[in-house]
Amino acid sequence: MDAKEEINNENDNETSETHLGYFTRSKRRKLENGRENYTKASTSTILKRKISILCLPNEVITIILSYLAGNELSKSIRLVSRRFKEISGNMLNNSFKKIGKTINTLISNTELSLRCINEDVELRCVLKLLNMLEILKQSYDIVIATVWRYVYNEYYVTTKTCLFAGKLIDVYFSFIYKFLKHPNLLYGSAIIDDYNLPSEVTKIVEMTKKFCVHFDKVIEEPISNFPPQSGCKLIDIFNCSQFSNSNVLAEKVVGKDSFVGEYCYFFQNSWFVAIPISSSKQSDWFHRRRMMHMRIRRIVLAHNELFLQQSQYERDLLLRADPTLYRTRAPENSVYTGFGDIGNNFFYYGVMNNGAFRQKFAEQLEEEGLYGVYPVDVDEVPNQEDVVAESNSESNILYRIPYLGFHAHIRVKCPLSFAPLRFLSTLDGSLVQRLKHNTEDKDTEGSVDIKVSFNCMSAAYPCLPTNYEYHENN
């Protein structure tokens, strides 16, 4: 039999009639001869538009992204869109600034805690933690000196970027977390081996060196239209040296917005020699400037590292006069050297600690009978004018007394906005506000003139050049 189906048309205005129809398969039902009104069934579901994360305010996105690691922000999130790049960049910059404040606070609190410790074992553990914090402080300062003009600059217009070393930030936070929650995981290895640092500290030191080189090469060197953007970056790097004898000979504001400075640095147990050579290699001014920044940064980092070990060793002997455990052993004899040629000069530089210096020159001092007359640890550089150089003469004291160290004399003249960071941080608020208002003024892009005179008197012993002049001028 054929299937019978009853079709009912519901209409509020007319009385519906019943119709019979036959269907062989399921399909749309047709109205008869157009005499019936067809009404579409209304849906009771209200469709809502999904809200994209891009529609959220920046504050909400910042809270969401705060659960991600810094490495993810720098490698992935920062590349999604321009808006995400700005948000993640600000988060990375703020995180690194927070790290600096946290390290300074931890150092201050740890130094205060040393006064309240009576037990030798606890004192030894706290000293190891303080040593690690001081190492991280050195690495942090050198990064700030390298990037602040392009990341945190509020004094003049530069190419803005962010501190994209997200992995470096993650390792810093990992160390801080262990320091506050599980300090035994940090000083445990150092108690067994005096100079065995935890993995976080060694990673930070290595990544700092690589990041600074990468930042100069990728961010700073390609900026060739405005040479003075780097300002007095070379002096900022010199100011990171904690154990050099530094003197500020002059530092003042001239006229309305000009800066004049003169500085003198002496690096003990160090050398810096530039040997003239004939080379066919071509290098532009920006490449030579980047390489000079890299050399000085290497010397400063090596000098800080070697002399910080000696300083920490002497502090340990002073505070632990009667140790219940074994005494801390003296630092091993260490030497750092670097070399490379660029243009028509071959550069050779390096640093050695006191132990390596004594090992190399003690026998010579004893043979000359000058071991008690001339101290091994030289604190002051002899005046070059007081020494009459006689080539390979035995009467010349330079050839009889082992003397190691180089002298860097810096003269700078530039707009006030380009001054070293240490000087800018001492300016009063009104002058800083005036500099900030003048950042859009093109007149502030003046000339930066830096002259550095390197004098390594010990290079006269092997008959090498003792002086080298370096000049930065856009």
Short mmCIF file of C-alpha atoms in Angstrom, two decimals:
data_model
loop_
_atom_site.label_atom_id
_atom_site.label_comp_id
_atom_site.label_asym_id
_atom_site.label_seq_id
_atom_site.Cartn_x
_atom_site.Cartn_y
_atom_site.Cartn_z
CA MET A 1 0.00 0.00 0.00
CA ASP A 2 0.99 3.58 -0.57
CA ALA A 3 2.00 5.49 2.49
CA LYS A 4 -0.41 8.19 3.58
CA GLU A 5 0.74 11.33 5.32
CA GLU A 6 -1.28 14.12 6.79
CA ILE A 7 0.08 17.63 6.27
CA ASN A 8 -1.02 20.40 8.61
CA ASN A 9 -0.36 24.05 7.85
CA GLU A 10 -0.58 26.24 10.95
CA ASN A 11 -1.69 29.80 10.38
CA ASP A 12 -2.88 32.27 13.01
CA ASN A 13 -5.04 34.26 10.57
CA GLU A 14 -6.78 31.56 8.62
CA THR A 15 -8.38 28.29 9.49
CA SER A 16 -6.07 25.54 8.43
CA GLU A 17 -7.37 22.74 6.22
CA THR A 18 -6.28 19.15 6.19
CA HIS A 19 -4.76 17.77 3.01
CA LEU A 20 -3.68 14.35 2.09
CA GLY A 21 -0.55 13.65 0.12
CA TYR A 22 1.53 10.70 -1.00
CA PHE A 23 5.34 10.62 -1.02
CA THR A 24 7.67 7.94 -2.33
CA ARG A 25 10.84 9.33 -0.70
CA SER A 26 11.83 11.93 1.81
CA LYS A 27 12.05 15.34 0.15
CA ARG A 28 10.80 18.89 0.53
CA ARG A 29 7.01 19.01 0.65
CA LYS A 30 5.34 21.26 -1.85
CA LEU A 31 2.28 23.40 -1.23
CA GLU A 32 -0.77 22.70 -3.36
CA ASN A 33 -1.29 25.16 -6.20
CA GLY A 34 0.11 28.00 -4.12
CA ARG A 35 -3.14 28.24 -2.16
CA GLU A 36 -1.50 27.67 1.19
CA ASN A 37 0.73 30.07 3.10
CA TYR A 38 4.19 28.75 3.95
CA THR A 39 5.90 29.95 7.10
CA LYS A 40 9.49 29.09 7.98
CA ALA A 41 10.05 27.76 11.44
CA SER A 42 11.87 30.34 13.54
CA THR A 43 14.94 29.23 15.48
CA SER A 44 15.12 29.94 19.16
CA THR A 45 18.95 29.74 19.25
CA ILE A 46 20.76 33.08 19.20
CA LEU A 47 24.10 32.82 17.40
CA LYS A 48 26.88 34.63 19.27
CA ARG A 49 30.10 35.81 17.63
CA LYS A 50 33.24 34.34 19.11
CA ILE A 51 35.56 36.98 20.58
CA SER A 52 39.12 36.80 19.20
CA ILE A 53 42.09 37.33 21.48
CA LEU A 54 43.02 40.27 19.28
CA CYS A 55 39.85 42.03 20.44
CA LEU A 56 40.96 41.94 24.08
CA PRO A 57 42.62 44.97 25.67
CA ASN A 58 46.38 44.98 26.09
CA GLU A 59 46.13 44.57 29.86
CA VAL A 60 44.20 41.30 29.50
CA ILE A 61 46.56 39.98 26.83
CA THR A 62 49.51 40.81 29.08
CA ILE A 63 47.98 38.77 31.91
CA ILE A 64 47.41 35.82 29.57
CA LEU A 65 50.93 35.96 28.13
CA SER A 66 52.48 36.25 31.60
CA TYR A 67 51.96 32.49 32.00
CA LEU A 68 54.34 31.83 29.10
CA ALA A 69 58.10 31.58 29.38
CA GLY A 70 60.29 34.40 28.14
CA ASN A 71 61.75 32.15 25.47
CA GLU A 72 58.26 31.60 23.99
CA LEU A 73 57.57 35.33 24.03
CA SER A 74 60.78 36.15 22.17
CA LYS A 75 60.76 33.28 19.65
CA SER A 76 57.05 32.75 18.90
CA ILE A 77 54.58 35.27 20.33
CA ARG A 78 56.66 38.27 19.30
CA LEU A 79 56.40 37.17 15.65
CA VAL A 80 52.59 36.76 15.50
CA SER A 81 51.63 40.34 14.72
CA ARG A 82 52.75 43.90 15.25
CA ARG A 83 50.53 44.26 18.30
CA PHE A 84 51.83 41.06 19.89
CA LYS A 85 55.37 42.17 19.12
CA GLU A 86 54.84 45.39 21.05
CA ILE A 87 53.15 43.68 24.01
CA SER A 88 55.67 40.85 24.33
CA GLY A 89 58.56 43.28 23.85
CA ASN A 90 57.35 45.42 26.74
CA MET A 91 56.95 42.32 28.89
CA LEU A 92 60.52 41.21 28.16
CA ASN A 93 61.93 44.67 28.86
CA ASN A 94 60.06 44.98 32.15
CA SER A 95 61.09 41.49 33.20
CA PHE A 96 64.77 42.25 32.67
CA LYS A 97 64.51 45.49 34.63
CA LYS A 98 62.82 43.58 37.43
CA ILE A 99 65.73 41.15 37.47
CA GLY A 100 68.19 43.98 38.06
CA LYS A 101 66.23 45.33 41.01
CA THR A 102 65.83 41.84 42.47
CA ILE A 103 69.56 41.10 42.26
CA ASN A 104 70.44 44.38 43.99
CA THR A 105 67.93 43.65 46.74
CA LEU A 106 69.23 40.12 47.25
CA ILE A 107 72.82 41.35 47.45
CA SER A 108 71.90 43.95 50.08
CA ASN A 109 69.94 41.45 52.17
CA THR A 110 72.66 38.82 51.92
CA GLU A 111 75.34 41.27 53.04
CA LEU A 112 73.19 42.22 56.03
CA SER A 113 72.67 38.58 56.94
CA LEU A 114 76.44 38.05 57.17
CA ARG A 115 76.49 40.19 60.31
CA CYS A 116 74.06 37.89 62.11
CA ILE A 117 75.76 34.57 61.39
CA ASN A 118 77.96 32.94 64.01
CA GLU A 119 78.38 29.38 62.73
CA ASP A 120 81.16 28.79 60.24
CA VAL A 121 79.22 26.30 58.11
CA GLU A 122 76.30 28.67 57.64
CA LEU A 123 78.68 31.55 56.95
CA ARG A 124 80.39 29.54 54.23
CA CYS A 125 77.06 28.75 52.55
CA VAL A 126 75.91 32.37 52.59
CA LEU A 127 79.25 33.55 51.19
CA LYS A 128 78.86 31.14 48.27
CA LEU A 129 75.41 32.57 47.52
CA LEU A 130 76.76 36.12 47.70
CA ASN A 131 79.54 35.20 45.28
CA MET A 132 76.97 33.96 42.76
CA LEU A 133 74.91 37.13 43.05
CA GLU A 134 77.98 39.28 42.40
CA ILE A 135 78.79 37.29 39.27
CA LEU A 136 75.24 37.75 37.97
CA LYS A 137 75.39 41.47 38.76
CA GLN A 138 78.45 41.82 36.53
CA SER A 139 76.72 40.04 33.65
CA TYR A 140 73.57 42.12 34.11
CA ASP A 141 75.51 45.41 34.03
CA ILE A 142 77.32 44.54 30.81
CA VAL A 143 74.01 43.71 29.10
CA ILE A 144 72.51 47.04 30.19
CA ALA A 145 75.57 48.91 28.89
CA THR A 146 75.12 47.15 25.54
CA VAL A 147 71.36 47.54 24.98
CA TRP A 148 70.00 50.44 27.03
CA ARG A 149 70.26 53.01 24.22
CA TYR A 150 68.00 50.89 22.03
CA VAL A 151 65.71 49.42 24.70
CA TYR A 152 65.38 51.79 27.68
CA ASN A 153 66.46 55.07 26.09
CA GLU A 154 64.43 58.11 27.12
CA TYR A 155 66.97 60.80 26.27
CA TYR A 156 67.09 60.81 22.46
CA VAL A 157 65.55 59.12 19.43
CA THR A 158 66.99 55.75 18.47
CA THR A 159 65.83 52.64 16.68
CA LYS A 160 63.65 50.96 19.27
CA THR A 161 63.89 47.26 19.90
CA CYS A 162 63.35 44.91 22.83
CA LEU A 163 65.54 42.70 24.94
CA PHE A 164 64.76 39.59 22.91
CA ALA A 165 66.95 37.29 25.01
CA GLY A 166 63.97 35.46 26.47
CA LYS A 167 65.97 32.36 27.36
CA LEU A 168 68.44 34.48 29.31
CA ILE A 169 65.56 35.99 31.29
CA ASP A 170 64.17 32.52 32.03
CA VAL A 171 67.50 31.33 33.45
CA TYR A 172 67.71 34.44 35.63
CA PHE A 173 64.25 33.76 37.06
CA SER A 174 65.14 30.09 37.56
CA PHE A 175 68.16 31.11 39.64
CA ILE A 176 66.13 33.63 41.67
CA TYR A 177 63.46 31.01 42.37
CA LYS A 178 66.05 28.53 43.64
CA PHE A 179 67.77 31.25 45.65
CA LEU A 180 64.54 32.11 47.47
CA LYS A 181 62.97 28.64 47.76
CA HIS A 182 65.76 26.05 47.58
CA PRO A 183 69.16 27.74 48.15
CA ASN A 184 70.75 24.39 48.99
CA LEU A 185 70.49 23.46 45.31
CA LEU A 186 72.79 26.38 44.50
CA TYR A 187 75.51 26.32 47.14
CA GLY A 188 75.65 22.52 47.47
CA SER A 189 78.17 22.01 44.67
CA ALA A 190 80.20 25.08 45.70
CA ILE A 191 80.67 23.68 49.21
CA ILE A 192 82.32 20.56 47.80
CA ASP A 193 84.31 22.41 45.13
CA ASP A 194 85.10 26.06 45.91
CA TYR A 195 84.79 27.35 42.36
CA ASN A 196 82.14 24.99 41.02
CA LEU A 197 79.20 27.18 40.02
CA PRO A 198 75.63 25.95 39.45
CA SER A 199 74.44 25.46 35.90
CA GLU A 200 72.26 28.60 36.00
CA VAL A 201 75.23 30.86 36.70
CA THR A 202 77.46 29.33 34.03
CA LYS A 203 74.64 29.54 31.47
CA ILE A 204 74.01 33.21 32.25
CA VAL A 205 77.70 34.07 31.88
CA GLU A 206 77.98 32.29 28.53
CA MET A 207 74.68 33.56 27.14
CA THR A 208 75.56 37.13 28.14
CA LYS A 209 78.73 37.04 26.04
CA LYS A 210 76.92 35.58 23.02
CA PHE A 211 73.92 37.88 23.31
CA CYS A 212 76.01 41.07 23.45
CA VAL A 213 77.93 40.07 20.33
CA HIS A 214 74.71 39.11 18.53
CA PHE A 215 72.94 42.32 19.55
CA ASP A 216 75.76 44.53 18.27
CA LYS A 217 75.92 42.65 14.99
CA VAL A 218 72.18 42.35 14.28
CA ILE A 219 70.74 45.53 15.81
CA GLU A 220 73.43 48.20 16.09
CA GLU A 221 75.76 47.68 13.15
CA PRO A 222 73.03 47.76 10.44
CA ILE A 223 71.97 51.21 11.66
CA SER A 224 74.25 53.12 9.30
CA ASN A 225 72.22 56.28 8.74
CA PHE A 226 72.71 57.71 12.23
CA PRO A 227 76.20 56.90 13.57
CA PRO A 228 75.79 58.81 16.86
CA GLN A 229 72.99 56.50 18.00
CA SER A 230 75.53 54.49 19.98
CA GLY A 231 76.61 57.67 21.80
CA CYS A 232 79.16 57.03 24.57
CA LYS A 233 78.58 53.30 24.58
CA LEU A 234 82.32 52.67 24.76
CA ILE A 235 82.52 54.58 28.06
CA ASP A 236 79.49 52.68 29.40
CA ILE A 237 81.38 49.44 28.79
CA PHE A 238 84.51 50.79 30.49
CA ASN A 239 82.39 51.83 33.49
CA CYS A 240 81.34 48.19 33.99
CA SER A 241 84.88 47.36 35.12
CA GLN A 242 84.76 46.96 38.90
CA PHE A 243 88.44 46.36 39.61
CA SER A 244 90.18 48.84 37.33
CA ASN A 245 91.62 52.07 38.67
CA SER A 246 89.27 54.63 37.13
CA ASN A 247 89.50 58.40 37.47
CA VAL A 248 87.03 61.01 36.25
CA LEU A 249 89.26 63.90 35.21
CA ALA A 250 86.45 66.07 33.82
CA GLU A 251 82.71 65.69 33.43
CA LYS A 252 80.54 68.73 32.85
CA VAL A 253 77.76 70.30 30.82
CA VAL A 254 78.98 73.00 28.44
CA GLY A 255 76.59 75.56 27.04
CA LYS A 256 72.97 74.54 26.71
CA ASP A 257 73.05 70.85 25.82
CA SER A 258 76.68 69.81 25.28
CA PHE A 259 78.74 67.36 27.29
CA VAL A 260 82.51 67.20 27.75
CA GLY A 261 84.24 64.40 29.64
CA GLU A 262 87.70 63.03 30.26
CA TYR A 263 88.35 59.64 31.86
CA CYS A 264 91.34 57.51 32.75
CA TYR A 265 91.30 53.73 33.32
CA PHE A 266 94.13 51.43 34.33
CA PHE A 267 93.73 47.66 34.04
CA GLN A 268 96.17 45.77 36.22
CA ASN A 269 97.79 42.55 34.93
CA SER A 270 96.37 43.28 31.47
CA TRP A 271 97.71 44.20 28.05
CA PHE A 272 96.37 45.75 24.87
CA VAL A 273 98.63 45.93 21.83
CA ALA A 274 97.88 47.01 18.25
CA ILE A 275 100.50 45.89 15.71
CA PRO A 276 100.43 47.56 12.27
CA ILE A 277 100.13 45.05 9.44
CA SER A 278 99.44 45.11 5.71
CA SER A 279 96.06 43.61 4.96
CA SER A 280 93.77 43.47 1.96
CA LYS A 281 90.65 43.00 4.08
CA GLN A 282 88.09 45.75 3.66
CA SER A 283 85.99 46.89 6.62
CA ASP A 284 83.74 49.90 7.04
CA TRP A 285 83.69 52.25 10.00
CA PHE A 286 80.68 50.61 11.65
CA HIS A 287 82.32 47.19 11.61
CA ARG A 288 85.51 48.59 13.16
CA ARG A 289 83.46 50.31 15.86
CA ARG A 290 81.59 47.09 16.69
CA MET A 291 84.83 45.14 16.93
CA MET A 292 86.36 47.72 19.28
CA HIS A 293 83.30 47.52 21.54
CA MET A 294 83.65 43.73 21.52
CA ARG A 295 87.36 43.88 22.49
CA ILE A 296 86.78 46.24 25.40
CA ARG A 297 83.79 44.19 26.57
CA ARG A 298 85.91 41.02 26.53
CA ILE A 299 88.68 42.69 28.53
CA VAL A 300 86.22 44.10 31.07
CA LEU A 301 84.44 40.76 31.52
CA ALA A 302 87.69 38.82 31.87
CA HIS A 303 89.19 41.40 34.25
CA ASN A 304 86.04 41.39 36.40
CA GLU A 305 85.87 37.60 36.48
CA LEU A 306 89.50 37.00 37.46
CA PHE A 307 89.77 39.77 40.02
CA LEU A 308 86.34 39.04 41.50
CA GLN A 309 87.55 35.55 42.36
CA GLN A 310 90.54 37.04 44.16
CA SER A 311 88.35 39.56 45.99
CA GLN A 312 85.91 36.87 47.09
CA TYR A 313 88.78 34.67 48.26
CA GLU A 314 90.23 37.48 50.39
CA ARG A 315 86.80 38.22 51.86
CA ASP A 316 86.38 34.57 52.75
CA LEU A 317 89.73 34.57 54.59
CA LEU A 318 88.77 37.73 56.45
CA LEU A 319 85.32 36.63 57.61
CA ARG A 320 86.31 33.02 58.31
CA ALA A 321 89.41 33.61 60.40
CA ASP A 322 89.00 30.34 62.35
CA PRO A 323 87.09 27.98 60.05
CA THR A 324 85.74 24.72 61.43
CA LEU A 325 85.83 23.27 57.92
CA TYR A 326 88.75 23.46 55.53
CA ARG A 327 89.74 26.86 54.21
CA THR A 328 88.79 28.06 50.77
CA ARG A 329 91.62 27.41 48.36
CA ALA A 330 93.15 30.21 46.37
CA PRO A 331 91.98 30.76 42.78
CA GLU A 332 93.78 28.81 40.12
CA ASN A 333 96.24 30.58 37.87
CA SER A 334 94.17 31.83 34.96
CA VAL A 335 94.98 33.77 31.81
CA TYR A 336 92.60 35.16 29.20
CA THR A 337 93.88 36.19 25.77
CA GLY A 338 92.24 37.47 22.63
CA PHE A 339 93.48 38.48 19.21
CA GLY A 340 92.24 39.42 15.78
CA ASP A 341 93.05 41.62 12.83
CA ILE A 342 90.86 44.27 11.29
CA GLY A 343 91.94 46.83 8.76
CA ASN A 344 95.67 47.47 9.01
CA ASN A 345 96.04 46.47 12.67
CA PHE A 346 96.48 43.19 14.49
CA PHE A 347 95.13 43.39 18.05
CA TYR A 348 96.44 41.27 20.90
CA TYR A 349 94.95 41.70 24.37
CA GLY A 350 94.46 39.74 27.55
CA VAL A 351 94.26 39.54 31.34
CA MET A 352 95.90 37.33 33.96
CA ASN A 353 95.17 37.02 37.66
CA ASN A 354 97.68 37.54 40.45
CA GLY A 355 98.57 33.86 40.68
CA ALA A 356 99.49 33.64 37.01
CA PHE A 357 101.45 36.90 37.28
CA ARG A 358 103.53 35.59 40.19
CA GLN A 359 104.11 32.30 38.44
CA LYS A 360 105.38 34.03 35.32
CA PHE A 361 107.49 36.80 36.83
CA ALA A 362 108.45 35.75 40.38
CA GLU A 363 111.65 34.02 39.27
CA GLN A 364 112.69 37.02 37.23
CA LEU A 365 112.07 39.35 40.17
CA GLU A 366 114.19 37.18 42.45
CA GLU A 367 117.01 37.03 39.91
CA GLU A 368 117.04 40.82 39.63
CA GLY A 369 116.90 41.15 43.40
CA LEU A 370 113.81 43.35 43.12
CA TYR A 371 111.19 41.04 44.61
CA GLY A 372 110.96 43.05 47.83
CA VAL A 373 111.70 46.41 46.21
CA TYR A 374 109.10 46.39 43.47
CA PRO A 375 105.72 44.94 44.50
CA VAL A 376 104.08 42.33 42.37
CA ASP A 377 100.64 43.92 42.70
CA VAL A 378 100.97 47.27 40.99
CA ASP A 379 98.28 49.76 41.96
CA GLU A 380 99.50 52.82 40.08
CA VAL A 381 100.74 53.20 36.56
CA PRO A 382 104.13 54.95 36.24
CA ASN A 383 104.12 58.30 34.53
CA GLN A 384 105.35 57.87 31.00
CA GLU A 385 107.09 61.26 31.07
CA ASP A 386 109.28 60.14 33.99
CA VAL A 387 110.67 57.17 32.06
CA VAL A 388 113.34 57.71 29.43
CA ALA A 389 113.00 54.88 26.95
CA GLU A 390 116.25 53.37 25.74
CA SER A 391 115.70 50.53 23.33
CA ASN A 392 116.88 47.21 24.74
CA SER A 393 118.98 48.96 27.37
CA GLU A 394 119.66 47.21 30.66
CA SER A 395 119.59 50.59 32.39
CA ASN A 396 115.98 51.04 31.33
CA ILE A 397 113.86 49.88 34.26
CA LEU A 398 111.12 48.75 31.88
CA TYR A 399 113.39 45.92 30.74
CA ARG A 400 114.41 44.88 34.26
CA ILE A 401 111.13 44.98 36.18
CA PRO A 402 108.18 42.93 35.01
CA TYR A 403 105.35 45.39 34.65
CA LEU A 404 101.95 44.46 33.26
CA GLY A 405 98.98 46.73 32.72
CA PHE A 406 97.55 49.14 30.19
CA HIS A 407 96.26 52.64 30.46
CA ALA A 408 93.17 53.96 28.58
CA HIS A 409 92.77 57.73 28.40
CA ILE A 410 89.40 58.83 26.97
CA ARG A 411 88.25 62.27 25.84
CA VAL A 412 84.67 62.78 24.71
CA LYS A 413 82.64 65.69 23.38
CA CYS A 414 79.02 65.15 22.40
CA PRO A 415 75.44 66.39 22.94
CA LEU A 416 74.22 65.94 26.49
CA SER A 417 71.70 63.28 25.45
CA PHE A 418 74.54 61.04 24.24
CA ALA A 419 76.50 61.23 27.51
CA PRO A 420 77.40 58.07 29.47
CA LEU A 421 74.58 56.45 31.41
CA ARG A 422 76.32 56.94 34.75
CA PHE A 423 76.39 60.71 34.19
CA LEU A 424 72.83 60.91 32.85
CA SER A 425 71.53 59.13 35.95
CA THR A 426 72.93 61.96 38.12
CA LEU A 427 71.08 64.78 36.33
CA ASP A 428 68.25 66.56 38.10
CA GLY A 429 64.65 65.98 37.10
CA SER A 430 64.12 69.28 35.27
CA LEU A 431 67.10 68.73 32.98
CA VAL A 432 66.03 65.17 32.23
CA GLN A 433 62.52 66.34 31.35
CA ARG A 434 64.00 68.93 29.00
CA LEU A 435 66.03 66.24 27.29
CA LYS A 436 62.95 64.06 26.92
CA HIS A 437 61.01 66.92 25.33
CA ASN A 438 63.85 67.52 22.89
CA THR A 439 64.01 63.92 21.67
CA GLU A 440 61.98 64.78 18.59
CA ASP A 441 64.23 67.74 17.76
CA LYS A 442 66.60 66.86 14.95
CA ASP A 443 69.15 69.35 16.28
CA THR A 444 69.96 66.94 19.08
CA GLU A 445 71.57 64.58 16.58
CA GLY A 446 74.94 66.28 16.90
CA SER A 447 78.46 65.02 16.52
CA VAL A 448 79.90 62.45 18.92
CA ASP A 449 83.68 62.72 19.16
CA ILE A 450 85.49 60.08 21.26
CA LYS A 451 89.27 59.75 21.38
CA VAL A 452 90.86 56.83 23.22
CA SER A 453 94.59 56.56 23.81
CA PHE A 454 95.78 53.08 24.80
CA ASN A 455 99.17 52.95 26.47
CA CYS A 456 100.63 49.53 27.30
CA MET A 457 104.13 50.22 28.61
CA SER A 458 104.84 46.54 29.17
CA ALA A 459 104.74 46.03 25.39
CA ALA A 460 108.14 47.71 25.21
CA TYR A 461 109.75 44.61 26.72
CA PRO A 462 109.07 42.40 23.64
CA CYS A 463 109.68 45.43 21.37
CA LEU A 464 106.01 45.89 20.45
CA PRO A 465 104.16 49.19 19.94
CA THR A 466 103.15 50.70 23.27
CA ASN A 467 100.55 53.22 22.03
CA TYR A 468 97.41 53.02 19.96
CA GLU A 469 94.97 55.82 19.14
CA TYR A 470 91.31 55.05 18.51
CA HIS A 471 88.92 57.73 17.26
CA GLU A 472 85.12 57.68 16.94
CA ASN A 473 83.62 60.57 15.02
CA ASN A 474 80.54 60.53 12.80
#
